[in-house]
Amino acid sequence: MKFFMKCDDAAHICDKTQYKEAGLFDKLMLKIHLLMCKLCRGYAKRNAKLTETIKSANIKTLHPEEKQRLKTRLQQEENNRP
Protein backbone atom coordinates (compact mmCIF):
# COMPACT_ATOMS: atom_id res chain seq x y z
CA MET A 1 0.00 0.00 0.00
CA LYS A 2 1.41 3.39 -0.99
CA PHE A 3 0.98 6.28 1.41
CA PHE A 4 2.03 8.97 -1.03
CA MET A 5 0.29 9.61 -4.30
CA LYS A 6 1.34 11.50 -7.40
CA CYS A 7 -0.04 14.99 -7.93
CA ASP A 8 -1.99 13.81 -11.00
CA ASP A 9 -3.74 11.20 -8.86
CA ALA A 10 -4.42 13.78 -6.15
CA ALA A 11 -5.97 16.15 -8.71
CA HIS A 12 -8.17 13.32 -10.00
CA ILE A 13 -9.36 12.47 -6.49
CA CYS A 14 -9.91 16.16 -5.79
CA ASP A 15 -12.18 16.31 -8.85
CA LYS A 16 -14.01 13.15 -7.74
CA THR A 17 -14.49 14.69 -4.31
CA GLN A 18 -16.01 17.77 -5.92
CA TYR A 19 -18.72 15.58 -7.46
CA LYS A 20 -19.08 13.42 -4.33
CA GLU A 21 -17.70 10.35 -6.11
CA ALA A 22 -14.58 9.76 -3.99
CA GLY A 23 -14.48 7.02 -1.40
CA LEU A 24 -13.38 7.38 2.20
CA PHE A 25 -9.90 5.93 1.58
CA ASP A 26 -9.35 8.25 -1.41
CA LYS A 27 -10.39 11.26 0.66
CA LEU A 28 -7.99 10.24 3.44
CA MET A 29 -5.10 9.79 1.02
CA LEU A 30 -5.91 13.17 -0.56
CA LYS A 31 -5.84 14.87 2.84
CA ILE A 32 -2.44 13.36 3.59
CA HIS A 33 -1.15 14.49 0.19
CA LEU A 34 -2.54 18.00 0.68
CA LEU A 35 -0.68 18.29 3.99
CA MET A 36 2.59 17.81 2.12
CA CYS A 37 1.95 19.41 -1.29
CA LYS A 38 1.47 23.15 -1.61
CA LEU A 39 0.61 23.01 -5.33
CA CYS A 40 -2.19 20.52 -4.81
CA ARG A 41 -3.52 22.51 -1.83
CA GLY A 42 -3.86 25.47 -4.20
CA TYR A 43 -5.60 23.28 -6.79
CA ALA A 44 -8.02 21.96 -4.16
CA LYS A 45 -8.75 25.47 -2.92
CA ARG A 46 -9.45 26.73 -6.46
CA ASN A 47 -11.58 23.66 -7.14
CA ALA A 48 -13.65 24.29 -4.01
CA LYS A 49 -14.09 27.94 -4.97
CA LEU A 50 -15.22 26.94 -8.47
CA THR A 51 -17.75 24.49 -7.03
CA GLU A 52 -19.11 27.14 -4.67
CA THR A 53 -19.34 29.70 -7.49
CA ILE A 54 -21.26 27.30 -9.71
CA LYS A 55 -23.65 26.38 -6.90
CA SER A 56 -24.35 30.03 -6.10
CA ALA A 57 -24.91 30.95 -9.77
CA ASN A 58 -28.47 29.58 -9.65
CA ILE A 59 -28.26 28.40 -13.25
CA LYS A 60 -31.51 27.26 -14.85
CA THR A 61 -31.41 24.24 -17.13
CA LEU A 62 -33.95 22.55 -19.37
CA HIS A 63 -36.15 19.80 -18.00
CA PRO A 64 -35.26 16.34 -19.31
CA GLU A 65 -38.40 16.26 -21.49
CA GLU A 66 -37.48 19.60 -23.08
CA LYS A 67 -33.93 18.38 -23.70
CA GLN A 68 -35.25 15.25 -25.41
CA ARG A 69 -37.64 17.27 -27.62
CA LEU A 70 -34.82 19.60 -28.63
CA LYS A 71 -32.50 16.67 -29.35
CA THR A 72 -35.16 14.94 -31.46
CA ARG A 73 -35.86 18.14 -33.40
CA LEU A 74 -32.15 18.68 -34.10
CA GLN A 75 -31.77 15.08 -35.28
CA GLN A 76 -34.78 15.46 -37.58
CA GLU A 77 -33.40 18.67 -39.05
CA GLU A 78 -30.00 17.06 -39.56
CA ASN A 79 -31.61 14.06 -41.32
CA ASN A 80 -33.61 16.36 -43.61
CA ARG A 81 -30.52 18.20 -44.88
CA PRO A 82 -29.89 17.90 -48.62
Tab-separated table of N, CA and C in Angstrom:
chain	number	residue	atom	x	y	z
A	1	MET	N	0.843	-1.176	0.000
A	1	MET	CA	0.000	0.000	0.000
A	1	MET	C	0.893	1.246	0.000
A	2	LYS	N	0.621	2.165	-0.916
A	2	LYS	CA	1.413	3.385	-0.992
A	2	LYS	C	0.737	4.486	-0.178
A	3	PHE	N	1.532	5.206	0.597
A	3	PHE	CA	0.980	6.281	1.413
A	3	PHE	C	1.206	7.652	0.798
A	4	PHE	N	1.855	7.689	-0.350
A	4	PHE	CA	2.033	8.969	-1.029
A	4	PHE	C	1.600	8.798	-2.470
A	5	MET	N	0.797	9.706	-2.935
A	5	MET	CA	0.290	9.609	-4.300
A	5	MET	C	0.895	10.699	-5.159
A	6	LYS	N	0.863	10.499	-6.454
A	6	LYS	CA	1.341	11.503	-7.397
A	6	LYS	C	0.340	12.651	-7.454
A	7	CYS	N	0.821	13.808	-7.856
A	7	CYS	CA	-0.041	14.988	-7.934
A	7	CYS	C	-1.182	14.789	-8.937
A	8	ASP	N	-0.923	14.080	-10.031
A	8	ASP	CA	-1.986	13.808	-11.003
A	8	ASP	C	-3.113	13.000	-10.358
A	9	ASP	N	-2.735	12.017	-9.549
A	9	ASP	CA	-3.740	11.205	-8.855
A	9	ASP	C	-4.502	12.050	-7.830
A	10	ALA	N	-3.784	12.914	-7.149
A	10	ALA	CA	-4.418	13.783	-6.155
A	10	ALA	C	-5.423	14.718	-6.827
A	11	ALA	N	-5.059	15.264	-7.986
A	11	ALA	CA	-5.973	16.147	-8.714
A	11	ALA	C	-7.220	15.383	-9.141
A	12	HIS	N	-7.029	14.142	-9.580
A	12	HIS	CA	-8.168	13.320	-10.001
A	12	HIS	C	-9.105	13.056	-8.823
A	13	ILE	N	-8.542	12.727	-7.678
A	13	ILE	CA	-9.365	12.470	-6.490
A	13	ILE	C	-10.033	13.757	-6.021
A	14	CYS	N	-9.329	14.862	-6.149
A	14	CYS	CA	-9.912	16.160	-5.794
A	14	CYS	C	-11.148	16.427	-6.653
A	15	ASP	N	-11.041	16.130	-7.946
A	15	ASP	CA	-12.179	16.307	-8.851
A	15	ASP	C	-13.318	15.361	-8.477
A	16	LYS	N	-12.988	14.109	-8.150
A	16	LYS	CA	-14.009	13.148	-7.742
A	16	LYS	C	-14.703	13.608	-6.463
A	17	THR	N	-13.929	14.188	-5.559
A	17	THR	CA	-14.492	14.688	-4.309
A	17	THR	C	-15.479	15.821	-4.581
A	18	GLN	N	-15.143	16.652	-5.551
A	18	GLN	CA	-16.009	17.771	-5.918
A	18	GLN	C	-17.397	17.271	-6.325
A	19	TYR	N	-17.450	16.127	-6.999
A	19	TYR	CA	-18.722	15.577	-7.464
A	19	TYR	C	-19.246	14.478	-6.544
A	20	LYS	N	-18.668	14.386	-5.348
A	20	LYS	CA	-19.076	13.417	-4.329
A	20	LYS	C	-18.992	11.982	-4.838
A	21	GLU	N	-17.922	11.690	-5.575
A	21	GLU	CA	-17.698	10.347	-6.114
A	21	GLU	C	-16.500	9.652	-5.470
A	22	ALA	N	-15.777	10.340	-4.604
A	22	ALA	CA	-14.578	9.762	-3.986
A	22	ALA	C	-14.956	8.956	-2.752
A	23	GLY	N	-14.259	7.850	-2.569
A	23	GLY	CA	-14.483	7.018	-1.396
A	23	GLY	C	-13.729	7.549	-0.188
A	24	LEU	N	-13.990	6.947	0.946
A	24	LEU	CA	-13.378	7.376	2.204
A	24	LEU	C	-11.853	7.252	2.162
A	25	PHE	N	-11.345	6.127	1.653
A	25	PHE	CA	-9.897	5.931	1.582
A	25	PHE	C	-9.251	6.972	0.665
A	26	ASP	N	-9.881	7.236	-0.492
A	26	ASP	CA	-9.349	8.248	-1.409
A	26	ASP	C	-9.301	9.623	-0.750
A	27	LYS	N	-10.348	9.958	-0.024
A	27	LYS	CA	-10.387	11.258	0.665
A	27	LYS	C	-9.270	11.354	1.706
A	28	LEU	N	-9.052	10.267	2.426
A	28	LEU	CA	-7.994	10.236	3.441
A	28	LEU	C	-6.626	10.415	2.798
A	29	MET	N	-6.381	9.681	1.715
A	29	MET	CA	-5.103	9.787	1.017
A	29	MET	C	-4.907	11.198	0.450
A	30	LEU	N	-5.989	11.796	-0.045
A	30	LEU	CA	-5.910	13.166	-0.562
A	30	LEU	C	-5.532	14.135	0.556
A	31	LYS	N	-6.163	13.977	1.712
A	31	LYS	CA	-5.844	14.871	2.840
A	31	LYS	C	-4.371	14.770	3.230
A	32	ILE	N	-3.856	13.551	3.263
A	32	ILE	CA	-2.441	13.358	3.590
A	32	ILE	C	-1.573	14.048	2.539
A	33	HIS	N	-1.922	13.871	1.272
A	33	HIS	CA	-1.155	14.489	0.190
A	33	HIS	C	-1.212	16.014	0.295
A	34	LEU	N	-2.388	16.548	0.596
A	34	LEU	CA	-2.538	18.001	0.679
A	34	LEU	C	-1.726	18.597	1.828
A	35	LEU	N	-1.509	17.807	2.883
A	35	LEU	CA	-0.678	18.287	3.988
A	35	LEU	C	0.769	18.523	3.546
A	36	MET	N	1.190	17.751	2.545
A	36	MET	CA	2.586	17.813	2.118
A	36	MET	C	2.808	18.585	0.819
A	37	CYS	N	1.767	18.844	0.046
A	37	CYS	CA	1.949	19.411	-1.286
A	37	CYS	C	1.238	20.753	-1.426
A	38	LYS	N	2.010	21.807	-1.511
A	38	LYS	CA	1.470	23.153	-1.611
A	38	LYS	C	0.724	23.373	-2.935
A	39	LEU	N	1.255	22.830	-4.018
A	39	LEU	CA	0.608	23.008	-5.326
A	39	LEU	C	-0.786	22.382	-5.353
A	40	CYS	N	-0.888	21.195	-4.816
A	40	CYS	CA	-2.185	20.522	-4.805
A	40	CYS	C	-3.161	21.195	-3.832
A	41	ARG	N	-2.651	21.752	-2.741
A	41	ARG	CA	-3.518	22.510	-1.834
A	41	ARG	C	-4.143	23.684	-2.574
A	42	GLY	N	-3.345	24.358	-3.402
A	42	GLY	CA	-3.860	25.466	-4.199
A	42	GLY	C	-4.900	24.993	-5.191
A	43	TYR	N	-4.635	23.849	-5.833
A	43	TYR	CA	-5.600	23.282	-6.786
A	43	TYR	C	-6.910	22.960	-6.079
A	44	ALA	N	-6.817	22.333	-4.907
A	44	ALA	CA	-8.016	21.959	-4.157
A	44	ALA	C	-8.804	23.195	-3.731
A	45	LYS	N	-8.080	24.232	-3.348
A	45	LYS	CA	-8.745	25.469	-2.924
A	45	LYS	C	-9.477	26.110	-4.102
A	46	ARG	N	-8.810	26.166	-5.265
A	46	ARG	CA	-9.453	26.733	-6.463
A	46	ARG	C	-10.642	25.877	-6.902
A	47	ASN	N	-10.505	24.569	-6.778
A	47	ASN	CA	-11.581	23.656	-7.139
A	47	ASN	C	-12.804	23.886	-6.241
A	48	ALA	N	-12.566	24.037	-4.955
A	48	ALA	CA	-13.654	24.290	-4.012
A	48	ALA	C	-14.329	25.626	-4.310
A	49	LYS	N	-13.522	26.629	-4.646
A	49	LYS	CA	-14.087	27.942	-4.972
A	49	LYS	C	-14.929	27.867	-6.246
A	50	LEU	N	-14.468	27.116	-7.230
A	50	LEU	CA	-15.222	26.937	-8.466
A	50	LEU	C	-16.553	26.251	-8.187
A	51	THR	N	-16.527	25.205	-7.382
A	51	THR	CA	-17.754	24.491	-7.026
A	51	THR	C	-18.739	25.422	-6.338
A	52	GLU	N	-18.255	26.210	-5.408
A	52	GLU	CA	-19.112	27.143	-4.669
A	52	GLU	C	-19.692	28.202	-5.608
A	53	THR	N	-18.880	28.694	-6.528
A	53	THR	CA	-19.340	29.700	-7.488
A	53	THR	C	-20.437	29.136	-8.375
A	54	ILE	N	-20.256	27.926	-8.841
A	54	ILE	CA	-21.257	27.296	-9.707
A	54	ILE	C	-22.556	27.063	-8.945
A	55	LYS	N	-22.449	26.611	-7.703
A	55	LYS	CA	-23.655	26.380	-6.903
A	55	LYS	C	-24.412	27.676	-6.646
A	56	SER	N	-23.694	28.758	-6.419
A	56	SER	CA	-24.347	30.029	-6.098
A	56	SER	C	-24.849	30.768	-7.336
A	57	ALA	N	-24.506	30.278	-8.531
A	57	ALA	CA	-24.908	30.952	-9.765
A	57	ALA	C	-26.392	30.799	-10.059
A	58	ASN	N	-27.044	29.810	-9.459
A	58	ASN	CA	-28.472	29.584	-9.651
A	58	ASN	C	-28.809	29.461	-11.142
A	59	ILE	N	-28.093	28.598	-11.816
A	59	ILE	CA	-28.262	28.395	-13.248
A	59	ILE	C	-29.508	27.559	-13.508
A	60	LYS	N	-30.310	27.990	-14.456
A	60	LYS	CA	-31.513	27.264	-14.855
A	60	LYS	C	-31.184	26.392	-16.055
A	61	THR	N	-31.626	25.153	-16.014
A	61	THR	CA	-31.409	24.239	-17.132
A	61	THR	C	-32.757	23.732	-17.637
A	62	LEU	N	-32.736	23.109	-18.803
A	62	LEU	CA	-33.950	22.547	-19.366
A	62	LEU	C	-34.363	21.294	-18.598
A	63	HIS	N	-35.655	21.053	-18.556
A	63	HIS	CA	-36.151	19.804	-18.000
A	63	HIS	C	-35.774	18.675	-18.953
A	64	PRO	N	-35.648	17.464	-18.446
A	64	PRO	CA	-35.256	16.336	-19.311
A	64	PRO	C	-36.168	16.162	-20.532
A	65	GLU	N	-37.475	16.393	-20.362
A	65	GLU	CA	-38.398	16.259	-21.494
A	65	GLU	C	-38.098	17.307	-22.565
A	66	GLU	N	-37.805	18.529	-22.124
A	66	GLU	CA	-37.480	19.597	-23.083
A	66	GLU	C	-36.174	19.295	-23.808
A	67	LYS	N	-35.205	18.754	-23.079
A	67	LYS	CA	-33.932	18.377	-23.699
A	67	LYS	C	-34.155	17.317	-24.775
A	68	GLN	N	-34.996	16.319	-24.453
A	68	GLN	CA	-35.247	15.248	-25.410
A	68	GLN	C	-35.968	15.780	-26.638
A	69	ARG	N	-36.941	16.677	-26.465
A	69	ARG	CA	-37.643	17.271	-27.617
A	69	ARG	C	-36.679	18.048	-28.496
A	70	LEU	N	-35.800	18.822	-27.882
A	70	LEU	CA	-34.823	19.596	-28.629
A	70	LEU	C	-33.863	18.683	-29.375
A	71	LYS	N	-33.407	17.629	-28.717
A	71	LYS	CA	-32.505	16.673	-29.346
A	71	LYS	C	-33.178	15.993	-30.544
A	72	THR	N	-34.418	15.577	-30.371
A	72	THR	CA	-35.162	14.941	-31.461
A	72	THR	C	-35.331	15.898	-32.627
A	73	ARG	N	-35.674	17.122	-32.339
A	73	ARG	CA	-35.856	18.135	-33.400
A	73	ARG	C	-34.554	18.368	-34.164
A	74	LEU	N	-33.442	18.479	-33.440
A	74	LEU	CA	-32.150	18.684	-34.098
A	74	LEU	C	-31.776	17.490	-34.973
A	75	GLN	N	-32.054	16.277	-34.485
A	75	GLN	CA	-31.768	15.083	-35.285
A	75	GLN	C	-32.623	15.045	-36.543
A	76	GLN	N	-33.893	15.436	-36.425
A	76	GLN	CA	-34.778	15.461	-37.582
A	76	GLN	C	-34.290	16.478	-38.613
A	77	GLU	N	-33.895	17.645	-38.143
A	77	GLU	CA	-33.401	18.675	-39.050
A	77	GLU	C	-32.099	18.227	-39.728
A	78	GLU	N	-31.260	17.538	-38.988
A	78	GLU	CA	-30.004	17.057	-39.557
A	78	GLU	C	-30.278	15.972	-40.608
A	79	ASN	N	-31.250	15.124	-40.361
A	79	ASN	CA	-31.609	14.062	-41.316
A	79	ASN	C	-32.283	14.613	-42.574
A	80	ASN	N	-32.910	15.757	-42.479
A	80	ASN	CA	-33.606	16.358	-43.611
A	80	ASN	C	-32.713	17.261	-44.459
A	81	ARG	N	-31.445	17.375	-44.095
A	81	ARG	CA	-30.517	18.197	-44.882
A	81	ARG	C	-30.312	17.588	-46.261
A	82	PRO	N	-30.149	18.446	-47.264
A	82	PRO	CA	-29.890	17.904	-48.622
A	82	PRO	C	-28.494	17.343	-48.760
